[in-house]
CSV table of C-alpha atoms and ligand atoms in Angstrom, one decimal:
chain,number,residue,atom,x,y,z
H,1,UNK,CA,-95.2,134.1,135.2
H,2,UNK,CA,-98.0,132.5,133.0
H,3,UNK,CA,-100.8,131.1,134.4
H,4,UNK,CA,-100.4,127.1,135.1
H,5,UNK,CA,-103.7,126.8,132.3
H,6,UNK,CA,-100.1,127.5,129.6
H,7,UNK,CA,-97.6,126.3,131.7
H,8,UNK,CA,-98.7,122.6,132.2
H,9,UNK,CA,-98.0,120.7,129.1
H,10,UNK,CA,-100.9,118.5,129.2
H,11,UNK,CA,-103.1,121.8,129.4
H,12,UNK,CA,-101.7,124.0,127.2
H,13,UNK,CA,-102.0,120.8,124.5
H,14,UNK,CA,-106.0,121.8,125.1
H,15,UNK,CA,-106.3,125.4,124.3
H,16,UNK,CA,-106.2,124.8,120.1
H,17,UNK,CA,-108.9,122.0,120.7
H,18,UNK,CA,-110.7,124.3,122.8
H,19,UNK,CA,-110.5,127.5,120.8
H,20,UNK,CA,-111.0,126.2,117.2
H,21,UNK,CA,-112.6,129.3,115.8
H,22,UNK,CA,-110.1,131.9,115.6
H,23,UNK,CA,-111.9,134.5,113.5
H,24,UNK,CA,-110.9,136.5,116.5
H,25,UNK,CA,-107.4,136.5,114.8
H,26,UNK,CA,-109.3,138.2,111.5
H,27,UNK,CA,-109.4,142.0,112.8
H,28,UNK,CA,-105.3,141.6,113.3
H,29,UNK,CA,-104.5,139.6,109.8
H,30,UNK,CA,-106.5,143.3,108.5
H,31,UNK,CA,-104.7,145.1,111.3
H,32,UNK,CA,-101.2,144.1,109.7
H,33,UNK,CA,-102.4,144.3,106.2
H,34,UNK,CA,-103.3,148.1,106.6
H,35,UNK,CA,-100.4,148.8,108.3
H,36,UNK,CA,-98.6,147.0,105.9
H,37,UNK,CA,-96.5,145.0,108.2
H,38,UNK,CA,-93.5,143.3,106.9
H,39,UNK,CA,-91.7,142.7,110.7
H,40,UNK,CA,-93.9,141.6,113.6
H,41,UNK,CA,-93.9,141.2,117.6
H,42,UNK,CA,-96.3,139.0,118.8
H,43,UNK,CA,-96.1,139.2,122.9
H,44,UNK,CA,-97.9,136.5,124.6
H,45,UNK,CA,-97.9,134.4,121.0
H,46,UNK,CA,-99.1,131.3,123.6
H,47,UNK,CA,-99.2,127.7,121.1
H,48,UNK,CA,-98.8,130.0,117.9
H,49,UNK,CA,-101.8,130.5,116.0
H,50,UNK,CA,-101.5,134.6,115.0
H,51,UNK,CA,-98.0,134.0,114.8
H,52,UNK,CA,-98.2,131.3,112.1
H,53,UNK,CA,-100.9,133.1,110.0
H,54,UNK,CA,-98.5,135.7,109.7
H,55,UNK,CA,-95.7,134.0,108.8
H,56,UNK,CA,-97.4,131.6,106.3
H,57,UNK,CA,-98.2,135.2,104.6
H,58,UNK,CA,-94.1,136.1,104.4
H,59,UNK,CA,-94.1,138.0,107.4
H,60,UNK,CA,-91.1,138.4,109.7
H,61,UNK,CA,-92.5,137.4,112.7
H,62,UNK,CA,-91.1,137.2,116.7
H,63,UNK,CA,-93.6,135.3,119.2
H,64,UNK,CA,-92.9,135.6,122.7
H,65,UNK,CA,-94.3,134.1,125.3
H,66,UNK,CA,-93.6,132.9,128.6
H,67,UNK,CA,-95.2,129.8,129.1
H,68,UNK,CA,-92.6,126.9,127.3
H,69,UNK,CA,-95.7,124.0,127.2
H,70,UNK,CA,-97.2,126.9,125.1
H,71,UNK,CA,-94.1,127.5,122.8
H,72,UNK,CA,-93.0,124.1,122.6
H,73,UNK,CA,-96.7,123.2,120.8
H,74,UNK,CA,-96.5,126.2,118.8
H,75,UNK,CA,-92.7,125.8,117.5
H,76,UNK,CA,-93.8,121.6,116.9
H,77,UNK,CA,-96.3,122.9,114.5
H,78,UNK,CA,-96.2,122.8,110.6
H,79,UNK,CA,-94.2,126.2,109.7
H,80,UNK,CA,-92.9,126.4,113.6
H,81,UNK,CA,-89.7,127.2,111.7
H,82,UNK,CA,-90.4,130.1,109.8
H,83,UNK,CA,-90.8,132.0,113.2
H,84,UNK,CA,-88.7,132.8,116.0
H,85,UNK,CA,-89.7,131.8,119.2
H,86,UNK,CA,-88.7,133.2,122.5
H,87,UNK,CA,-90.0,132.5,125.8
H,88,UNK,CA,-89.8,135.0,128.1
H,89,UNK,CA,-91.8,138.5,128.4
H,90,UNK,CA,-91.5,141.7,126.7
H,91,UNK,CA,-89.6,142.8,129.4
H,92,UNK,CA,-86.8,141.2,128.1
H,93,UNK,CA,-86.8,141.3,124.4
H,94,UNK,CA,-83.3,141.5,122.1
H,95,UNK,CA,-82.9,144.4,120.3
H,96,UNK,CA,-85.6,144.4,117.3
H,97,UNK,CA,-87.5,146.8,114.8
H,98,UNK,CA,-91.0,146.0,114.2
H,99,UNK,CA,-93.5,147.8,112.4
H,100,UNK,CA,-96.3,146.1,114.2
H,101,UNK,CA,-96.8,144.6,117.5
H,102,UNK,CA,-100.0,142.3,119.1
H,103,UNK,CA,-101.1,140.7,122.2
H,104,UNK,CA,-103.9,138.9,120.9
H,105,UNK,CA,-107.2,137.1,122.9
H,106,UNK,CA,-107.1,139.4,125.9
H,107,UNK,CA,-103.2,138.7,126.6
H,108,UNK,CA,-102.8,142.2,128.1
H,109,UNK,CA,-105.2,141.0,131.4
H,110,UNK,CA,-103.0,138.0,132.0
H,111,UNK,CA,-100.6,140.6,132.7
H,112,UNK,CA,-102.1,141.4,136.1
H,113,UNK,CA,-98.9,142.6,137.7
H,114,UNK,CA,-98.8,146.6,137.5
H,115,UNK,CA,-94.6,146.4,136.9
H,116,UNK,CA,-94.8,144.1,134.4
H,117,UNK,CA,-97.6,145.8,132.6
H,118,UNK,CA,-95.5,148.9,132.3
H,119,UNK,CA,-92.8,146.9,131.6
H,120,UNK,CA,-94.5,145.3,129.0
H,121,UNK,CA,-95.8,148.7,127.3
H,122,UNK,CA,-92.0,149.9,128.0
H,123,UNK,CA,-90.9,146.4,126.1
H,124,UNK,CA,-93.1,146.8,123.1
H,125,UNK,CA,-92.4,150.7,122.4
H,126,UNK,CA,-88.9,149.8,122.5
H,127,UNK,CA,-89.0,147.1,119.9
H,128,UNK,CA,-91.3,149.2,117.8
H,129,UNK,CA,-89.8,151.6,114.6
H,130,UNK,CA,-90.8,154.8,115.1
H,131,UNK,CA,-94.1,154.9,113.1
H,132,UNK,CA,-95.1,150.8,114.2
H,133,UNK,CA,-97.6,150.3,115.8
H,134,UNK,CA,-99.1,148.3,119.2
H,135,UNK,CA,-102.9,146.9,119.0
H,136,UNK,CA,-104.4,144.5,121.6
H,137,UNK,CA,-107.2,144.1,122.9
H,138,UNK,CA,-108.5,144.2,126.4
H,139,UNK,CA,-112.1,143.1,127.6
H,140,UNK,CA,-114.7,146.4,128.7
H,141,UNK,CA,-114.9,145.6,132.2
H,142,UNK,CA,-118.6,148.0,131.5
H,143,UNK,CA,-119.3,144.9,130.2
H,144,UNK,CA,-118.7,142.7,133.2
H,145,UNK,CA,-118.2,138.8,131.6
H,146,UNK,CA,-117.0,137.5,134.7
H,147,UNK,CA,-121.0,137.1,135.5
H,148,UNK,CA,-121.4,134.7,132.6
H,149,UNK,CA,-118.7,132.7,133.8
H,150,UNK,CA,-119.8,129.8,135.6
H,151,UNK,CA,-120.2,126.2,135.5
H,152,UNK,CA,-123.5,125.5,134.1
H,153,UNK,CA,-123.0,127.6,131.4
H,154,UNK,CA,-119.2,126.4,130.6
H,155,UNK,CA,-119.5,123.0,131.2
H,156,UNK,CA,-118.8,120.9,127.7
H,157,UNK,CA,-117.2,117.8,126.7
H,158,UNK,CA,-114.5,118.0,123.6
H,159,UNK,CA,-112.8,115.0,122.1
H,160,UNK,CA,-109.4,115.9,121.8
H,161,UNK,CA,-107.3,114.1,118.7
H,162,UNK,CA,-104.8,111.6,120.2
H,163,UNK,CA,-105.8,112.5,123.9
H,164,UNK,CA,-109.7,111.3,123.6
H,165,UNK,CA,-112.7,112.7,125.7
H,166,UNK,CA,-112.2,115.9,128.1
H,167,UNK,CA,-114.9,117.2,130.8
H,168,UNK,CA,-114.3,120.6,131.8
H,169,UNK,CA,-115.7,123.8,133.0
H,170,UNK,CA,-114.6,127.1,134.9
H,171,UNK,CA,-115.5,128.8,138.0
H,172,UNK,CA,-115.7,132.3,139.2
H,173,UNK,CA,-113.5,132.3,142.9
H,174,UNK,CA,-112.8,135.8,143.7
H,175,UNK,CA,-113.8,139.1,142.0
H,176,UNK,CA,-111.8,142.0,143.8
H,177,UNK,CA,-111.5,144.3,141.0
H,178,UNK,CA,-109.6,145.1,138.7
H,179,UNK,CA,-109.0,141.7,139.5
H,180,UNK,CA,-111.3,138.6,138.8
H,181,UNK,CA,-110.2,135.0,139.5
H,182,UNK,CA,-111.4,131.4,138.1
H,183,UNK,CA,-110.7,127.9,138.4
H,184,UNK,CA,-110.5,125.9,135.1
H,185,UNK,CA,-110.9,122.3,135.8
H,186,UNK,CA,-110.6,119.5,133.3
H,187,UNK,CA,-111.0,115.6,133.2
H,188,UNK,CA,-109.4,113.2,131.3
H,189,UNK,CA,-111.6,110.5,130.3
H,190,UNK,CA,-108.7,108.3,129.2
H,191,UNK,CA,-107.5,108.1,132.7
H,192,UNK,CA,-109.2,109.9,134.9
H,193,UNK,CA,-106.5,112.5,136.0
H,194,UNK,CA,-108.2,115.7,137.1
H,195,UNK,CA,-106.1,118.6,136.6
H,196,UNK,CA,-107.2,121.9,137.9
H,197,UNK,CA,-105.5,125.6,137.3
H,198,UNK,CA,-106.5,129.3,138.8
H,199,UNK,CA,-106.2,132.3,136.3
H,200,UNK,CA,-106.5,136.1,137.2
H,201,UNK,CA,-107.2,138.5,134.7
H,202,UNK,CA,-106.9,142.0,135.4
H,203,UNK,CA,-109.6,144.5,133.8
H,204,UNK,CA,-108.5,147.9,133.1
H,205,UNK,CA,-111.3,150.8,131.6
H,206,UNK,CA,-110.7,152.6,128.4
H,207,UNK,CA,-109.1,155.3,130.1
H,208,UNK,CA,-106.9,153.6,132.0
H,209,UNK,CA,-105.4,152.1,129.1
H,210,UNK,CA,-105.0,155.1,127.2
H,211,UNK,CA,-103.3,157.0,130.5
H,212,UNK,CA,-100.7,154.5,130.4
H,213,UNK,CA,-100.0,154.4,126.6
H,214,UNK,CA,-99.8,157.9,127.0
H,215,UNK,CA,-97.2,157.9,129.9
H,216,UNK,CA,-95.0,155.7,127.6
H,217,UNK,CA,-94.8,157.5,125.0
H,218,UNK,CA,-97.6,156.3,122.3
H,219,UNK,CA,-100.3,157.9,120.5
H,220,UNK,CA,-103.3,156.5,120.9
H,221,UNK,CA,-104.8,156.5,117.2
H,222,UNK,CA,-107.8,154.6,117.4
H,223,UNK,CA,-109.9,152.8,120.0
H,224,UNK,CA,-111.9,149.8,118.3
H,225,UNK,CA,-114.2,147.1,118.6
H,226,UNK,CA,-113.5,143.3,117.7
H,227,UNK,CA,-115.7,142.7,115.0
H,228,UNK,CA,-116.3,139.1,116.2
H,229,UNK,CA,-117.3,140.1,119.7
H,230,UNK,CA,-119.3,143.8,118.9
H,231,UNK,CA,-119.4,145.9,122.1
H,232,UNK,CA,-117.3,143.8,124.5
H,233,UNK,CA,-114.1,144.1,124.2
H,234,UNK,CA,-111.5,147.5,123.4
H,235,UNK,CA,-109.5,147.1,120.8
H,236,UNK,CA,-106.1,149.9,121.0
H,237,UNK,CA,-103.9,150.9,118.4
H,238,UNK,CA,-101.7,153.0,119.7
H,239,UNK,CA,-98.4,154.6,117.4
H,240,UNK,CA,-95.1,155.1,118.6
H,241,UNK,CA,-94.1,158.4,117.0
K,301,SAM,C1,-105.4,133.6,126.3
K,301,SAM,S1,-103.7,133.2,125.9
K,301,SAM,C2,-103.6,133.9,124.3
K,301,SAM,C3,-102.5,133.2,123.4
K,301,SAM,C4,-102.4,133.8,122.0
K,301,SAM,N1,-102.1,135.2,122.0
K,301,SAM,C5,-103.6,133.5,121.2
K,301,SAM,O1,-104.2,134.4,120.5
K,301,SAM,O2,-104.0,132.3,121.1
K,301,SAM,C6,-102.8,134.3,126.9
K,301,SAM,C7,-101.3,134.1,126.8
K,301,SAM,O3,-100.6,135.2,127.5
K,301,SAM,C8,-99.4,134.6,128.0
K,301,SAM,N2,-98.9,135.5,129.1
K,301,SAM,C9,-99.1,135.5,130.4
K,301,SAM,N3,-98.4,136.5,131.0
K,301,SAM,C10,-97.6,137.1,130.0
K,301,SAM,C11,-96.7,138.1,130.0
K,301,SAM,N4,-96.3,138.8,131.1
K,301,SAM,N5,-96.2,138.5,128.8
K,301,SAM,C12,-96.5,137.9,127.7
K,301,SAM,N6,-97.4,136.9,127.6
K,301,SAM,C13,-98.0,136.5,128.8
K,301,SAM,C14,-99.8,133.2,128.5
K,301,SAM,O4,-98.7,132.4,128.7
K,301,SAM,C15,-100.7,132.8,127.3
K,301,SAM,O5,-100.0,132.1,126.3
């Protein structure tokens, strides 16, 4: 199950707001151009972003997702149309043939479940042609980010079209690795409401990662970084054969 932070609908209206720049989204626009990607599978497509660049480009594209608030946002916006939407995992995908699938801004560690993970490498190779590809990206726990992740440095106040001011910040509660646990917390100025939601991302090393892609089948053709965030994350593309 997603994380309440995608789940609650006043919530999940906050992450575009709060993620304007989304030149993370560049390296995967190039990912599916040099693939030359006509038919894509974008697991954990949250309110839409990646999946709506591609479409807007011509591309066949499946989002799925399993937080609704998430889906809802993204199928409302302009183009929603042009994409199928699914919420769900993919665990549970219909029959499909894609020559490229994502899991965009660290999606794979908000899979923190081991069966699902599996399940979700299982999911992706299945829905895959033989010759697609999967790329995602997972953050180098060698880099250890949880340690910037605090309140005094996250602490910010965005206005928010139609919704006015919010306060918010995170908080580290737990690290027990692989697993590392926050608190987002956020305060509507228009009414006061305080609404608060835990996340737990899972961090798995570079060989980790690779073991598993291995054990399902892929080939593990390149190991990158994300240009927009150089030496902190690990960016996989891995080919089903
Ligand atoms: C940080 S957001 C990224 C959303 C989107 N990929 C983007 O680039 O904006 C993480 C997303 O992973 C989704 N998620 C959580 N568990 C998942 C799972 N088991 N399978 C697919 N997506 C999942 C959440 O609902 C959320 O939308």
């Amino acid at each position: 199950m997603a994380d309440e932070s995608y789940r609650h609908p006043r919530l999940a209206a906050l992450y575009d707001p709060f993620n304007p720049d989304r030149s993370d989204l560049d390296a995967y626009v190039r990912a599916a151009e040099e693939y030359g990607a006509q038919r894509v599978l974008d697991i954990g497509c949250g309110t839409g972003v990646f999946a709506l660049l591609l479409a807007e480009r011509g591309i066949d594209v499946v989002g799925v997702d399993p937080a609704r608030a998430s889906l809802d946002i993204a199928r409302a916006k302009p183009g929603g149309a042009r994409v199928r939407w699914i919420c769900g995992d993919a665990t549970t995908l219909p029959p499909l043939q894609v020559d490229l699938a994502t899991m965009t801004a660290n999606v794979a560690q908000a899979i923190v479940d081991q069966e699902t993970w599996h399940g979700t490498l299982r999911g992706a190779y299945d829905a895959l042609r033989p010759g697609g590809l999967l790329v995602f990206e997972t953050r180098d726990p060698a880099r250890r980010a949880w340690e910037e992740w605090n309140r005094e440095r996250s602490l910010r106040v965005t206005e928010v079209p139609g919704v006015g001011a919010v306060r918010s910040w995170f908080e580290l509660i737990d690290v027990s690795l692989p697993l590392v646990t926050f608190r987002d917390t956020c305060v509507f100025a228009a009414d006061g409401q305080v609404l608060a939601a835990e996340s737990t991302l899972r961090f798995r090393g570079r060989q980790e990662v690779e073991q598993d892609l291995l054990a399902h089948g892929y080939v593990v053709e390149d190991v990158r970084d994300a240009p927009d965030r150089p030496g902190r994350e690990l960016v996989f593309h891995a080919r089903r054969p």
